Amino acid sequence: MSDLRPRTNRKITGEGDVSTIARHGQLKRRNPFPTLAKIVAAVVGVALVSSMSVAAIAAWDVTTSVHKSVTLVDAKGKAIVPQVGAIDGSFNVLLAGSDSGDGNAAYGTRGENLNDVTMLLHVSADHKNATVVSFPRDMFVAIPSCPDPKGGSFDAMSYQKINNTLTYGGLACTVLTVEKLTGLTIPYAGVIQFDGVIEMSNAVGGVPVCVAGDITDPYTGLNVKAGQNTLQGAQALAFLRTRHGVGDGSDLGRISNQQVFLSSLVRTIKSADTLANPVKVYALAKAAASNMSLSESLNNPTTIASMAIAMKGIDLNKVVFVQYPNHYVQDGVAPTEDAATALMTALQNDQPVVVTGDTGVGSVTDPKAPPAATAPSTPGTSTTAPSSGASTTAPSTGSSGSGSGSGSAVDLPSDVHGQTAGQYTCSKPFSG
């Protein structure tokens, strides 16, 4: 891994270009297509379940089917299923989507292992709010010193795209980087591969998405018509991978397009049909975990089931998807410090957030949406977040979130994009 160590006065500037800047590592890039749905679906698929027993059985079987373990039995030889309650307090889970293809020849030869999807789930202490933050793959951040999986450690880098962290030092490095950026402690993490979205979309019988106009993307094989489309299998994967087919053709457009899918996915999972069908719940949980590499802290059926129980009752309008505040710079994006500070301070204080801006360049409001589902929902008494201008590299709070989860909701600045799971949106075709 010597070629991954930082080199002085080098930086990545685009799809393989290198130019001069302070302390960068030169890491190869191609044109990867992230699969954001795999990440949230991995959590939602286990979390939004119909009952404690289904959650425990699904999580227990999923873990034992993927990793060798000893199955405990009672005196009659019947397997003992964990009986657990909701996890205590707030918690943070980081999920990274790898573009490596995991050796599947269908995706071609892919030499990278980039985290082109990086998402942080924060669930409040009172288990009434959940915020999912998407970090753009091309966002320049400071990467701290990271452990080398083969021993030793890598030097810190002052300015590097966040999607290099998985290649640079594995999942631990991605977690350390996001902790440094957000000031949050992240005790749980996982990496998921391309094939997961196919299996999970099949497990729920497809995800209905609205498309504002025909989308054809030869890069991913996506071909959908304007109107409602139920996506599963290869077409669901192509929809989540498309960048050239939506918005302005950028990764930022892809994020908001993916949130169209994710919000519908959450609504589908929370629907009466899915929650009342243990076979669907079980299949979704197994599809998620079978395509994930979990941290030791998360590789535990009791922990997964406890998270499931904590999340299953959250209202759709209190599940908020938000894009980490950013703005364009040469060859990528950089954090917008005031807005990012407002977002991260709210999560550190365990306060719900309200998106006051639009849904992003890759999506538009569904004109046929129910009247109550066309605008962001305010989960509580709203307050305007202060604009401090402070650095977004915040000191760690030492906890998953010190607040009670019952504080006033914080209105995010209008240049922060996102939506709730209760909002109905449509994918916006490329208009370059």
Coordinates of C-alpha atoms in Angstrom, one line a residue:
M1 CA 0.0 0.0 0.0
S2 CA 3.0 2.3 -0.4
D3 CA 1.3 4.1 -3.3
L4 CA -1.5 5.2 -1.0
R5 CA 0.8 7.1 1.4
P6 CA 0.6 10.9 1.3
R7 CA 2.9 12.8 -1.0
T8 CA 4.0 16.4 -0.6
N9 CA 2.5 19.0 -3.0
R10 CA 0.2 16.7 -4.8
K11 CA -3.6 16.6 -5.0
I12 CA -6.4 14.9 -7.0
T13 CA -8.2 17.5 -9.1
G14 CA -10.6 15.4 -11.2
E15 CA -11.0 12.1 -12.8
G16 CA -7.3 11.2 -12.8
D17 CA -5.8 14.8 -13.0
V18 CA -3.2 15.9 -10.5
S19 CA -2.0 19.4 -9.7
T20 CA -0.1 21.2 -7.0
I21 CA -1.4 22.0 -3.6
A22 CA -0.3 21.3 0.0
R23 CA 0.0 17.8 1.5
H24 CA -2.0 15.4 -0.6
G25 CA -2.0 11.8 -1.4
Q26 CA -2.3 10.8 -5.1
L27 CA -5.0 8.2 -5.3
K28 CA -6.3 6.7 -8.6
R29 CA -9.9 7.6 -9.6
R30 CA -12.2 6.3 -12.2
N31 CA -15.8 7.2 -12.8
P32 CA -17.6 5.2 -10.1
F33 CA -21.3 5.0 -9.7
P34 CA -22.4 5.0 -6.0
T35 CA -25.4 3.2 -4.7
L36 CA -26.8 5.3 -1.9
A37 CA -29.9 3.3 -1.4
K38 CA -27.9 0.3 -0.2
I39 CA -26.8 2.3 2.8
V40 CA -30.0 3.7 4.1
A41 CA -31.9 0.6 3.1
A42 CA -29.4 -1.5 5.2
V43 CA -30.4 0.4 8.3
V44 CA -34.1 1.0 7.4
G45 CA -34.5 -2.6 6.3
V46 CA -33.7 -3.8 9.8
A47 CA -35.0 -0.8 11.7
L48 CA -38.5 -0.2 10.4
V49 CA -39.9 -3.5 11.3
S50 CA -43.4 -4.5 12.5
S51 CA -42.5 -6.1 15.9
M52 CA -39.8 -6.9 18.3
S53 CA -39.9 -10.6 17.6
V54 CA -39.5 -10.1 13.8
A55 CA -36.6 -7.7 14.4
A56 CA -34.8 -10.1 16.7
I57 CA -35.3 -13.1 14.5
A58 CA -34.3 -11.3 11.4
A59 CA -31.2 -9.8 12.9
W60 CA -30.2 -13.0 14.6
D61 CA -30.5 -15.2 11.5
V62 CA -28.8 -12.6 9.3
T63 CA -25.8 -12.4 11.4
T64 CA -25.4 -16.1 11.9
S65 CA -25.9 -16.7 8.2
V66 CA -23.1 -14.4 7.2
H67 CA -20.5 -15.1 10.0
K68 CA -19.8 -18.4 11.7
S69 CA -21.0 -18.5 15.2
V70 CA -22.3 -20.8 17.9
T71 CA -26.1 -21.2 18.0
L72 CA -27.5 -21.5 21.5
V73 CA -30.4 -23.9 22.0
D74 CA -32.8 -24.7 24.8
A75 CA -33.3 -28.1 26.4
K76 CA -35.5 -29.2 23.5
G77 CA -32.9 -28.2 20.9
K78 CA -34.8 -25.1 19.8
A79 CA -32.6 -22.2 18.8
I80 CA -32.7 -19.3 21.4
V81 CA -33.6 -16.0 19.8
P82 CA -32.5 -12.8 21.6
Q83 CA -35.2 -10.9 23.4
V84 CA -34.2 -7.2 23.5
G85 CA -35.6 -3.8 23.9
A86 CA -34.8 -0.5 22.2
I87 CA -31.3 0.8 22.4
D88 CA -30.8 3.5 25.1
G89 CA -30.4 7.1 24.1
S90 CA -29.3 8.6 20.8
F91 CA -26.9 6.8 18.4
N92 CA -24.9 7.5 15.3
V93 CA -24.3 5.0 12.5
L94 CA -21.9 5.6 9.6
L95 CA -22.5 3.6 6.4
A96 CA -20.1 3.7 3.4
G97 CA -20.9 2.5 -0.1
S98 CA -18.0 1.0 -1.9
D99 CA -17.6 1.2 -5.6
S100 CA -15.3 -1.8 -5.8
G101 CA -18.1 -4.2 -7.2
D102 CA -16.8 -6.7 -4.7
G103 CA -15.3 -8.9 -7.5
N104 CA -18.6 -9.2 -9.5
A105 CA -17.5 -9.3 -13.1
A106 CA -20.8 -7.7 -14.2
Y107 CA -19.3 -4.4 -13.1
G108 CA -16.1 -4.8 -15.0
T109 CA -12.6 -4.5 -13.7
R110 CA -12.6 -1.9 -10.8
G111 CA -9.3 -1.3 -9.1
E112 CA -10.6 1.2 -6.6
N113 CA -12.3 0.8 -3.3
L114 CA -13.7 4.3 -2.9
N115 CA -16.5 5.3 -0.5
D116 CA -18.4 7.2 -3.2
V117 CA -21.3 7.1 -0.8
T118 CA -20.8 8.2 2.8
M119 CA -23.9 8.7 5.0
L120 CA -24.4 9.4 8.7
L121 CA -27.6 8.4 10.5
H122 CA -28.4 10.2 13.8
V123 CA -31.3 8.9 15.8
S124 CA -32.4 11.2 18.7
A125 CA -32.4 10.1 22.3
D126 CA -36.2 10.1 22.5
H127 CA -36.3 8.0 19.3
K128 CA -38.7 10.4 17.7
N129 CA -36.4 11.9 15.0
A130 CA -33.8 10.6 12.6
T131 CA -31.5 12.6 10.4
V132 CA -29.5 11.1 7.5
V133 CA -26.6 13.3 6.3
S134 CA -25.1 12.6 2.8
F135 CA -21.5 13.7 2.3
P136 CA -20.7 14.5 -1.4
R137 CA -18.0 12.1 -2.7
D138 CA -16.0 15.1 -4.2
M139 CA -16.0 17.2 -1.0
F140 CA -12.5 18.2 0.1
V141 CA -11.9 17.6 3.8
A142 CA -9.0 17.1 6.3
I143 CA -8.2 13.4 6.8
P144 CA -6.6 12.6 10.2
S145 CA -3.9 10.1 10.8
C146 CA -5.5 6.7 10.1
P147 CA -4.4 3.2 11.0
D148 CA -3.0 1.0 8.3
P149 CA -4.9 -2.3 8.1
K150 CA -1.6 -4.0 7.6
G151 CA 0.0 -2.4 10.7
G152 CA 1.2 1.1 11.6
S153 CA -0.5 4.2 10.4
F154 CA -0.8 6.7 7.6
D155 CA 0.0 10.4 8.0
A156 CA -2.8 13.0 8.1
M157 CA -3.7 14.9 5.0
S158 CA -5.0 18.5 5.1
Y159 CA -7.1 18.6 1.9
Q160 CA -8.4 15.5 0.2
K161 CA -11.7 14.2 -1.2
I162 CA -13.7 12.3 1.3
N163 CA -14.2 9.3 -1.0
N164 CA -10.5 8.4 -0.7
T165 CA -10.7 7.5 2.9
L166 CA -11.9 3.9 2.4
T167 CA -9.0 3.1 0.1
Y168 CA -6.6 5.1 2.3
G169 CA -7.2 3.4 5.6
G170 CA -10.4 1.3 5.4
L171 CA -13.7 1.9 7.2
A172 CA -11.9 3.1 10.4
C173 CA -10.4 5.9 8.4
T174 CA -13.8 6.9 7.0
V175 CA -15.2 7.0 10.5
L176 CA -12.3 9.0 11.9
T177 CA -12.6 11.6 9.1
V178 CA -16.4 12.0 9.6
E179 CA -15.9 12.3 13.4
K180 CA -13.3 15.1 12.8
L181 CA -15.6 16.8 10.4
T182 CA -18.8 16.7 12.4
G183 CA -17.7 16.6 16.0
L184 CA -19.8 13.6 16.7
T185 CA -18.8 10.2 18.1
I186 CA -19.6 7.4 15.7
P187 CA -19.6 4.0 17.5
Y188 CA -21.3 2.0 14.7
A189 CA -20.3 1.6 11.0
G190 CA -20.6 -0.6 8.0
V191 CA -19.5 -0.9 4.3
I192 CA -21.9 -2.1 1.6
Q193 CA -21.4 -3.2 -2.0
F194 CA -23.2 -2.8 -5.3
D195 CA -25.3 -6.0 -5.2
G196 CA -27.1 -5.0 -2.1
V197 CA -29.5 -2.6 -3.8
I198 CA -30.7 -5.3 -6.2
E199 CA -31.5 -7.7 -3.5
M200 CA -33.1 -5.2 -1.2
S201 CA -35.2 -3.7 -3.9
N202 CA -36.4 -7.2 -4.8
A203 CA -37.1 -7.9 -1.1
V204 CA -39.7 -5.2 -0.9
G205 CA -41.2 -6.0 -4.2
G206 CA -39.9 -2.9 -5.9
V207 CA -39.8 0.8 -5.0
P208 CA -42.3 3.2 -6.7
V209 CA -40.5 6.4 -7.9
C210 CA -41.8 9.5 -9.7
V211 CA -39.9 10.7 -12.8
A212 CA -40.6 14.2 -14.1
G213 CA -39.4 13.3 -17.6
D214 CA -37.9 10.4 -19.6
I215 CA -34.4 9.4 -18.4
T216 CA -32.0 7.4 -20.5
D217 CA -28.4 6.9 -19.3
P218 CA -26.2 4.7 -21.4
Y219 CA -23.5 4.7 -18.7
T220 CA -25.7 2.8 -16.2
G221 CA -28.3 1.3 -18.6
L222 CA -31.1 3.2 -17.0
N223 CA -34.2 3.7 -19.2
V224 CA -37.3 5.0 -17.4
K225 CA -40.3 6.9 -18.7
A226 CA -42.0 10.0 -17.2
G227 CA -44.5 9.2 -14.5
Q228 CA -44.6 6.5 -11.9
N229 CA -42.1 3.7 -12.2
T230 CA -41.7 0.7 -9.8
L231 CA -38.0 -0.1 -9.8
Q232 CA -36.3 -3.2 -8.6
G233 CA -33.4 -5.3 -9.5
A234 CA -31.0 -4.0 -12.2
Q235 CA -33.2 -0.9 -12.9
A236 CA -33.2 0.1 -9.3
L237 CA -29.4 -0.2 -9.3
A238 CA -29.1 1.8 -12.5
F239 CA -31.4 4.5 -11.0
L240 CA -29.2 4.9 -7.9
R241 CA -26.0 4.9 -10.0
T242 CA -27.1 7.5 -12.6
R243 CA -25.4 10.8 -12.6
H244 CA -25.4 11.7 -16.2
G245 CA -29.2 11.2 -16.5
V246 CA -30.4 13.6 -13.7
G247 CA -30.1 17.2 -12.6
D248 CA -27.0 18.9 -13.8
G249 CA -25.0 15.7 -14.3
S250 CA -23.1 16.1 -11.1
D251 CA -22.8 14.0 -7.9
L252 CA -24.9 16.6 -6.1
G253 CA -27.7 16.0 -8.5
R254 CA -27.3 12.3 -8.0
I255 CA -27.7 12.8 -4.2
S256 CA -31.0 14.5 -4.5
N257 CA -32.2 12.0 -7.1
Q258 CA -31.3 9.2 -4.7
Q259 CA -33.3 10.9 -2.0
V260 CA -36.4 10.5 -4.3
F261 CA -35.8 6.8 -4.2
L262 CA -34.9 6.7 -0.5
S263 CA -37.9 8.6 0.7
S264 CA -40.2 6.3 -1.3
L265 CA -38.3 3.3 0.0
V266 CA -38.9 4.4 3.6
R267 CA -42.6 4.9 2.8
T268 CA -42.8 1.5 1.2
I269 CA -41.1 -0.2 4.1
K270 CA -43.4 1.6 6.5
S271 CA -46.5 0.7 4.5
A272 CA -49.0 -1.6 6.1
D273 CA -48.3 -4.3 3.5
T274 CA -44.6 -4.5 4.2
L275 CA -44.8 -4.2 7.9
A276 CA -47.5 -6.8 8.1
N277 CA -45.5 -9.2 6.0
P278 CA -42.8 -11.0 8.0
V279 CA -41.4 -12.6 4.9
K280 CA -40.7 -9.2 3.3
V281 CA -39.2 -7.8 6.5
Y282 CA -37.0 -10.9 6.9
A283 CA -35.9 -10.9 3.3
L284 CA -35.0 -7.2 3.4
A285 CA -32.9 -7.5 6.6
K286 CA -31.1 -10.6 5.3
A287 CA -30.4 -8.9 1.9
A288 CA -28.9 -5.9 3.7
A289 CA -26.6 -7.7 6.1
S290 CA -25.5 -10.2 3.5
N291 CA -24.0 -7.4 1.5
M292 CA -22.4 -5.5 4.4
S293 CA -19.1 -5.6 6.3
L294 CA -19.9 -4.4 9.8
S295 CA -17.8 -3.0 12.5
E296 CA -17.4 -5.2 15.5
S297 CA -19.8 -3.0 17.5
L298 CA -22.5 -3.4 14.9
N299 CA -21.9 -7.1 14.1
N300 CA -24.2 -8.2 16.9
P301 CA -27.8 -9.3 16.4
T302 CA -28.9 -7.7 19.7
T303 CA -27.5 -4.3 18.8
I304 CA -29.2 -4.4 15.3
A305 CA -32.5 -5.5 16.9
S306 CA -32.2 -2.8 19.5
M307 CA -31.8 -0.1 16.8
A308 CA -34.7 -1.6 14.9
I309 CA -37.0 -1.3 17.9
A310 CA -35.8 2.3 18.5
M311 CA -36.5 3.4 15.0
K312 CA -39.6 1.6 13.9
G313 CA -42.0 4.2 15.3
I314 CA -40.5 7.4 13.9
D315 CA -42.9 9.5 11.9
L316 CA -42.2 9.8 8.1
N317 CA -42.0 13.6 8.5
K318 CA -39.4 13.3 11.1
V319 CA -37.0 11.2 9.0
V320 CA -34.9 13.9 7.3
F321 CA -32.5 13.4 4.5
V322 CA -30.0 16.3 4.1
Q323 CA -27.0 17.0 1.9
Y324 CA -24.0 18.1 3.9
P325 CA -23.7 21.9 3.2
N326 CA -21.3 22.5 0.4
H327 CA -20.3 24.8 -2.4
Y328 CA -18.4 24.4 -5.6
V329 CA -14.6 24.9 -5.7
Q330 CA -12.1 23.9 -8.4
D331 CA -12.3 20.2 -9.1
G332 CA -14.9 19.5 -6.4
V333 CA -16.9 20.9 -3.5
A334 CA -15.9 22.3 -0.1
P335 CA -17.9 22.5 3.1
T336 CA -20.0 25.7 3.6
E337 CA -18.9 26.4 7.1
D338 CA -21.7 28.5 8.6
A339 CA -24.4 26.1 7.3
A340 CA -22.4 23.0 8.3
T341 CA -21.9 24.4 11.8
A342 CA -25.6 25.0 12.2
L343 CA -26.4 21.4 11.1
M344 CA -23.7 19.8 13.2
T345 CA -24.5 21.9 16.3
A346 CA -28.1 20.8 16.1
L347 CA -27.1 17.1 15.9
Q348 CA -24.6 17.5 18.7
N349 CA -27.3 19.0 20.8
D350 CA -29.7 16.2 19.6
Q351 CA -32.1 18.7 18.1
P352 CA -34.3 17.9 15.1
V353 CA -33.6 19.9 11.9
V354 CA -35.9 21.4 9.3
V355 CA -34.9 21.8 5.7
T356 CA -36.1 25.2 4.5
G357 CA -34.4 25.0 1.1
D358 CA -35.3 23.0 -1.9
T359 CA -34.7 19.3 -2.5
G360 CA -31.7 19.8 -4.8
V361 CA -30.9 19.9 -8.5
G362 CA -31.8 16.3 -9.1
S363 CA -35.4 16.4 -8.0
V364 CA -38.6 18.4 -7.9
T365 CA -41.8 18.3 -5.9
D366 CA -44.3 15.7 -7.2
P367 CA -47.2 17.7 -8.6
K368 CA -49.5 14.8 -7.7
A369 CA -48.4 14.6 -4.1
P370 CA -50.9 14.7 -1.3
P371 CA -51.3 18.4 -0.1
A372 CA -49.8 17.7 3.2
A373 CA -46.7 16.1 1.7
T374 CA -45.4 18.8 -0.6
A375 CA -43.4 20.8 2.0
P376 CA -40.9 20.1 4.8
S377 CA -42.6 19.3 8.1
T378 CA -41.6 21.2 11.2
P379 CA -41.2 18.5 13.9
G380 CA -41.4 21.0 16.8
T381 CA -41.1 24.7 17.7
S382 CA -38.6 25.9 15.1
T383 CA -35.6 28.2 15.8
T384 CA -33.3 29.8 13.4
A385 CA -29.8 28.4 13.7
P386 CA -27.1 30.8 14.5
S387 CA -24.5 31.6 11.8
S388 CA -21.2 31.4 13.6
G389 CA -18.7 31.3 10.7
A390 CA -16.7 28.8 12.8
S391 CA -14.7 25.9 11.3
T392 CA -16.6 22.8 10.6
T393 CA -13.9 20.7 12.3
A394 CA -15.5 20.5 15.7
P395 CA -14.1 18.9 18.8
S396 CA -15.7 15.5 19.6
T397 CA -18.5 15.6 22.2
G398 CA -17.4 12.2 23.5
S399 CA -20.9 10.9 23.1
S400 CA -23.3 10.0 20.4
G401 CA -25.3 13.2 21.2
S402 CA -25.7 14.9 24.6
G403 CA -29.2 16.3 24.2
S404 CA -32.5 14.7 25.1
G405 CA -33.9 14.7 21.6
S406 CA -36.8 17.0 22.8
G407 CA -35.3 20.4 22.0
S408 CA -36.6 22.9 19.6
A409 CA -36.3 22.1 15.9
V410 CA -33.6 24.1 14.1
D411 CA -34.3 25.7 10.7
L412 CA -31.4 25.0 8.4
P413 CA -30.2 27.8 6.1
S414 CA -32.0 27.9 2.8
D415 CA -28.9 26.8 0.8
V416 CA -29.0 23.4 2.5
H417 CA -30.8 20.8 0.3
G418 CA -32.9 17.8 1.4
Q419 CA -36.3 16.4 2.2
T420 CA -38.2 14.3 4.6
A421 CA -39.4 10.8 4.0
G422 CA -42.9 12.2 4.0
Q423 CA -42.3 14.5 1.0
Y424 CA -43.3 13.2 -2.4
T425 CA -40.7 14.2 -5.0
C426 CA -39.8 13.3 -8.6
S427 CA -36.5 12.7 -10.3
K428 CA -35.5 15.6 -12.5
P429 CA -34.0 14.6 -15.9
F430 CA -30.6 16.0 -16.9
S431 CA -30.9 19.5 -18.3
G432 CA -27.3 20.3 -19.1

